[in-house]
Tab-separated table of C-alpha atoms and ligand atoms in Angstrom:
chain	number	residue	atom	x	y	z
A	1024	MET	CA	-14.969	-23.748	8.075
A	1025	MET	CA	-11.582	-23.865	9.592
A	1026	ARG	CA	-10.319	-25.002	12.491
A	1027	ILE	CA	-9.785	-22.598	15.477
A	1028	ASP	CA	-6.181	-22.729	15.703
A	1029	ALA	CA	-6.344	-22.647	11.977
A	1030	ILE	CA	-8.264	-19.326	12.318
A	1031	LEU	CA	-5.886	-17.527	14.910
A	1032	SER	CA	-2.658	-18.441	12.717
A	1033	ARG	CA	-3.918	-17.693	9.633
A	1034	TYR	CA	-4.950	-14.323	10.771
A	1035	GLY	CA	-1.687	-13.282	13.028
A	1036	TYR	CA	-3.454	-13.652	16.153
A	1037	CYS	CA	-0.757	-16.706	17.369
A	1038	SER	CA	0.636	-19.704	16.325
A	1039	ARG	CA	-1.191	-22.942	15.664
A	1040	ARG	CA	0.477	-24.428	18.586
A	1041	GLU	CA	-0.251	-21.626	20.795
A	1042	ALA	CA	-4.049	-21.593	19.884
A	1043	ALA	CA	-4.559	-24.162	22.785
A	1044	GLY	CA	-3.691	-21.679	25.334
A	1045	TRP	CA	-6.033	-19.156	23.836
A	1046	VAL	CA	-8.917	-21.312	23.649
A	1047	LYS	CA	-8.162	-22.860	27.324
A	1048	ARG	CA	-8.063	-19.079	28.771
A	1049	GLY	CA	-11.177	-18.168	26.848
A	1050	ARG	CA	-10.421	-15.758	24.733
A	1051	VAL	CA	-11.997	-17.453	21.766
A	1052	THR	CA	-16.370	-17.365	21.794
A	1053	LEU	CA	-18.677	-18.653	19.293
A	1054	GLY	CA	-22.571	-16.920	19.316
A	1055	GLY	CA	-21.174	-15.794	23.081
A	1056	GLU	CA	-19.919	-19.193	24.335
A	1057	PRO	CA	-16.230	-20.097	24.819
A	1058	VAL	CA	-15.307	-22.235	22.448
A	1059	ARG	CA	-13.733	-25.820	23.688
A	1060	SER	CA	-11.385	-26.854	21.396
A	1061	ALA	CA	-8.791	-25.446	19.139
A	1062	SER	CA	-9.849	-28.323	16.818
A	1063	ALA	CA	-13.357	-27.272	16.859
A	1064	LYS	CA	-14.517	-26.063	13.336
A	1065	ALA	CA	-15.983	-22.394	12.897
A	1066	ASP	CA	-16.754	-19.807	10.223
A	1067	PRO	CA	-14.114	-17.307	10.622
A	1068	ALA	CA	-16.289	-14.463	10.065
A	1069	ALA	CA	-18.570	-15.698	12.990
A	1070	VAL	CA	-15.603	-16.074	15.750
A	1071	ARG	CA	-14.840	-13.694	18.474
A	1072	ILE	CA	-11.254	-12.946	19.783
A	1073	ASP	CA	-11.349	-11.059	22.903
A	1074	GLY	CA	-14.699	-10.176	22.221
A	1075	ARG	CA	-13.953	-8.910	18.795
A	1076	PRO	CA	-14.400	-10.082	15.296
A	1077	VAL	CA	-11.500	-11.125	13.456
A	1078	GLU	CA	-9.522	-8.386	11.992
A	1079	PHE	CA	-9.937	-8.330	8.256
A	1080	VAL	CA	-11.379	-11.916	7.598
A	1081	ASN	CA	-11.923	-11.144	4.031
A	1082	GLY	CA	-8.805	-9.642	3.701
A	1083	LEU	CA	-6.692	-6.926	4.632
A	1084	TYR	CA	-6.841	-3.708	2.420
A	1085	VAL	CA	-5.561	-0.354	3.590
A	1086	ALA	CA	-4.088	2.843	2.499
A	1087	LEU	CA	-1.363	4.114	4.382
A	1088	HIS	CA	0.056	7.869	4.258
A	1089	LYS	CA	3.751	6.872	3.910
A	1090	PRO	CA	5.925	9.317	6.234
A	1091	LEU	CA	9.568	10.254	4.532
A	1092	GLY	CA	12.412	8.335	5.591
A	1093	CYS	CA	11.286	4.487	5.549
A	1094	THR	CA	11.917	2.252	2.854
A	1095	CYS	CA	9.080	0.118	1.157
A	1096	SER	CA	10.907	-3.261	1.560
A	1097	HIS	CA	10.863	-5.976	4.174
A	1098	LYS	CA	14.757	-6.373	4.394
A	1099	GLU	CA	16.829	-3.006	3.608
A	1100	GLU	CA	18.520	-1.408	6.509
A	1101	GLY	CA	16.778	1.087	8.455
A	1102	GLU	CA	13.691	2.347	9.013
A	1103	LEU	CA	10.762	0.268	7.218
A	1104	VAL	CA	7.156	0.985	5.951
A	1105	TYR	CA	6.396	-2.337	7.705
A	1106	ASP	CA	7.639	-1.182	11.094
A	1107	LEU	CA	4.414	1.372	11.033
A	1108	LEU	CA	2.462	-1.677	10.662
A	1109	PRO	CA	0.922	-3.997	13.609
A	1110	GLN	CA	2.940	-6.972	14.213
A	1111	GLN	CA	-0.258	-8.992	13.931
A	1112	TRP	CA	-0.936	-7.939	10.215
A	1113	LEU	CA	2.763	-9.102	9.424
A	1114	ASN	CA	2.022	-12.639	11.062
A	1115	ARG	CA	-1.242	-13.165	8.931
A	1116	SER	CA	-0.120	-16.187	6.911
A	1117	ASN	CA	-1.149	-14.448	3.829
A	1118	GLY	CA	2.062	-12.196	3.545
A	1119	VAL	CA	1.258	-8.530	3.681
A	1120	SER	CA	2.820	-6.161	0.952
A	1121	THR	CA	2.555	-2.749	-0.399
A	1122	VAL	CA	1.155	-1.875	-3.945
A	1123	GLY	CA	4.136	-1.042	-5.662
A	1124	ARG	CA	6.505	1.281	-3.916
A	1125	LEU	CA	7.216	4.828	-3.155
A	1126	ASP	CA	11.044	6.082	-2.446
A	1127	LYS	CA	12.168	6.351	0.683
A	1128	GLU	CA	12.284	10.045	0.124
A	1129	THR	CA	8.877	10.034	-1.290
A	1130	SER	CA	5.833	10.561	0.975
A	1131	GLY	CA	2.098	9.948	0.312
A	1132	LEU	CA	-0.578	7.408	-0.278
A	1133	LEU	CA	0.624	3.668	-0.530
A	1134	LEU	CA	-1.788	0.924	-0.451
A	1135	VAL	CA	-1.371	-2.099	1.387
A	1136	ALA	CA	-3.031	-5.415	1.104
A	1137	ASP	CA	-2.595	-9.565	1.792
A	1138	ASP	CA	-3.939	-10.293	-1.409
A	1139	GLY	CA	-1.461	-11.196	-3.891
A	1140	ALA	CA	-3.553	-11.176	-6.887
A	1141	PHE	CA	-4.686	-7.740	-6.213
A	1142	VAL	CA	-1.301	-6.443	-5.504
A	1143	HIS	CA	-0.488	-8.197	-8.694
A	1144	ALA	CA	-3.630	-6.726	-10.555
A	1145	LEU	CA	-2.895	-3.369	-9.265
A	1146	THR	CA	0.928	-2.864	-10.256
A	1147	SER	CA	0.474	-4.860	-13.783
A	1148	PRO	CA	1.252	-2.355	-16.320
A	1149	LYS	CA	-2.205	-3.812	-18.193
A	1150	LYS	CA	-4.094	-1.964	-15.428
A	1151	HIS	CA	-3.114	1.493	-15.810
A	1152	VAL	CA	-4.072	2.449	-12.399
A	1153	PRO	CA	-3.590	6.592	-12.993
A	1154	LYS	CA	-1.376	7.986	-9.898
A	1155	VAL	CA	-1.045	11.511	-9.020
A	1156	TYR	CA	2.100	13.062	-7.572
A	1157	GLU	CA	2.520	16.503	-6.254
A	1158	PHE	CA	6.117	17.941	-6.685
A	1159	GLU	CA	8.622	20.370	-5.934
A	1160	THR	CA	11.513	21.242	-8.114
A	1161	SER	CA	14.950	22.879	-7.910
A	1162	ALA	CA	14.991	24.799	-11.737
A	1163	PRO	CA	12.227	25.870	-13.437
A	1164	ILE	CA	9.728	23.075	-14.927
A	1165	PRO	CA	9.993	23.871	-18.854
A	1166	ALA	CA	6.932	24.457	-20.470
A	1167	GLU	CA	7.868	22.395	-23.482
A	1168	ALA	CA	7.692	19.342	-20.817
A	1169	VAL	CA	3.525	19.411	-20.979
A	1170	ALA	CA	3.700	18.293	-24.507
A	1171	LEU	CA	6.732	16.380	-24.262
A	1172	PHE	CA	5.262	13.744	-21.015
A	1173	ALA	CA	1.847	13.936	-23.429
A	1174	SER	CA	3.622	12.747	-26.296
A	1175	GLY	CA	4.401	9.236	-25.216
A	1176	GLU	CA	7.763	9.382	-26.796
A	1177	LEU	CA	10.043	10.495	-23.714
A	1178	LEU	CA	12.400	8.008	-23.626
A	1179	LEU	CA	14.143	7.539	-20.013
A	1180	GLU	CA	18.045	7.021	-19.632
A	1181	GLY	CA	18.783	3.139	-20.187
A	1182	GLU	CA	15.113	2.098	-21.404
A	1183	THR	CA	14.152	1.001	-24.715
A	1184	THR	CA	10.417	1.793	-24.647
A	1185	PRO	CA	9.286	5.376	-24.132
A	1186	CYS	CA	7.067	6.194	-21.126
A	1187	LEU	CA	3.218	6.241	-21.616
A	1188	PRO	CA	1.570	9.395	-22.256
A	1189	ALA	CA	1.720	11.512	-18.612
A	1190	GLU	CA	-0.270	14.892	-17.871
A	1191	LEU	CA	1.945	17.285	-16.351
A	1192	GLN	CA	0.193	20.478	-14.776
A	1193	ILE	CA	2.651	23.200	-14.031
A	1194	GLU	CA	1.406	25.373	-10.930
A	1195	ALA	CA	4.564	27.653	-10.190
A	1196	PRO	CA	7.854	27.998	-12.043
A	1197	CYS	CA	9.281	25.137	-9.572
A	1198	ARG	CA	5.893	22.777	-8.609
A	1199	GLY	CA	3.722	20.736	-10.283
A	1200	ARG	CA	1.262	17.891	-10.658
A	1201	LEU	CA	2.329	14.689	-12.866
A	1202	THR	CA	-0.093	11.620	-13.347
A	1203	LEU	CA	1.114	8.883	-14.397
A	1204	HIS	CA	-0.219	5.540	-15.710
A	1205	GLU	CA	2.553	3.016	-14.933
A	1206	GLY	CA	5.255	2.805	-12.023
A	1207	ARG	CA	8.685	2.696	-13.632
A	1208	TYR	CA	11.570	3.025	-11.116
A	1209	HIS	CA	12.067	6.327	-9.746
A	1210	GLN	CA	9.892	7.552	-12.581
A	1211	VAL	CA	8.827	11.355	-11.490
A	1212	ARG	CA	12.293	11.991	-10.584
A	1213	ARG	CA	13.534	10.655	-13.887
A	1214	MET	CA	10.985	12.490	-16.077
A	1215	LEU	CA	11.442	15.925	-14.438
A	1216	ALA	CA	15.267	15.051	-14.313
A	1217	ALA	CA	15.243	14.729	-18.060
A	1218	VAL	CA	14.019	18.215	-18.999
A	1219	GLY	CA	16.346	19.760	-16.318
A	1220	ALA	CA	13.924	19.822	-13.240
A	1221	PRO	CA	15.656	17.870	-10.525
A	1222	VAL	CA	12.582	16.964	-7.861
A	1223	VAL	CA	13.351	17.940	-4.387
A	1224	VAL	CA	9.927	16.818	-2.992
A	1225	LEU	CA	7.718	14.580	-4.198
A	1226	SER	CA	4.457	13.297	-2.718
A	1227	ARG	CA	1.962	10.963	-4.194
A	1228	ILE	CA	-1.696	12.390	-3.815
A	1229	ALA	CA	-4.284	9.947	-5.589
A	1230	MET	CA	-4.615	6.587	-6.880
A	1231	GLY	CA	-7.319	5.882	-9.079
A	1232	PRO	CA	-10.314	7.107	-7.417
A	1233	LEU	CA	-8.679	7.338	-3.976
A	1234	ARG	CA	-7.180	10.690	-3.112
A	1235	LEU	CA	-5.097	11.506	0.062
A	1236	GLN	CA	-6.625	14.546	1.153
A	1237	ASP	CA	-9.822	12.576	0.981
A	1238	LEU	CA	-8.680	10.333	3.741
A	1239	GLN	CA	-7.546	12.646	6.253
A	1240	LEU	CA	-4.691	10.752	7.306
A	1241	ALA	CA	-1.773	12.076	9.088
A	1242	PRO	CA	1.558	10.642	8.146
A	1243	GLY	CA	2.275	7.002	9.243
A	1244	GLU	CA	-1.710	6.594	9.585
A	1245	TRP	CA	-3.507	3.781	7.850
A	1246	VAL	CA	-7.378	3.203	6.828
A	1247	GLU	CA	-9.350	0.447	5.521
A	1248	ILE	CA	-10.370	0.720	1.742
A	1249	ASP	CA	-12.835	-1.063	-0.324
A	1250	PRO	CA	-10.648	-3.079	-2.413
A	1251	GLY	CA	-13.639	-2.906	-4.818
A	1252	LEU	CA	-12.993	0.345	-5.653
A	1253	PHE	CA	-9.984	-0.689	-7.891
A	1254	ALA	CA	-12.214	-3.351	-9.794
B	274	URA	N1	8.261	8.319	-9.093
B	274	URA	C1	9.486	8.361	-8.261
B	274	URA	O1	10.286	9.111	-8.803
B	274	URA	N2	9.281	7.886	-7.078
B	274	URA	C2	8.328	7.291	-6.466
B	274	URA	O2	8.328	7.111	-5.401
B	274	URA	C3	6.986	6.969	-7.176
B	274	URA	C4	7.524	7.681	-8.393
């Protein structure tokens, strides 16, 4: 049970101070009846706001099709991935963040959640959630790259531990797929640059059991997901 004013602010509808006004205008109901006071207590799952259940009452977990050109950051200059999301999500008291990052010039599947433990677990190197990337290069991908990436011996410039084994599929001279089990800075671009095939187009097409293709999202669109898929 939570106070109504705490529910409204916790889930990003308005500030605790503004909650009294929402209650007074009859916007908050319980069992079909307007709630009388912002200090009344209720189960958030039973409350209706403007006739609708509290949004993402058990936590916000969505898959977003990240478009090109926006940055996965709360504070950098230019267009941010958070500009694509409803302000109400950003007002939730549990901060909303992306699960890892995609570069500004990478598109594709990006998870967004307000559950710090979920975000942490999925980005932890221990979790090894497979991430599949589709890419195009400006030079042919050498056939030897398949064995090198699979070997677990590729050492990227400036690093002291080699990349975990990764699966490379060459689909055309300058096009392929790479499955990673970790997420280092600019990893796909750096791995392919290391074998002389600079990446010019990059998109993440799957994370664990989620495939962007199945979600049918246009760039900028999102859909709620079940966090249990990653348990
Ligand atoms: N590897 C990259 O180089 N960029 C991304 O955005 C993700 C993986």
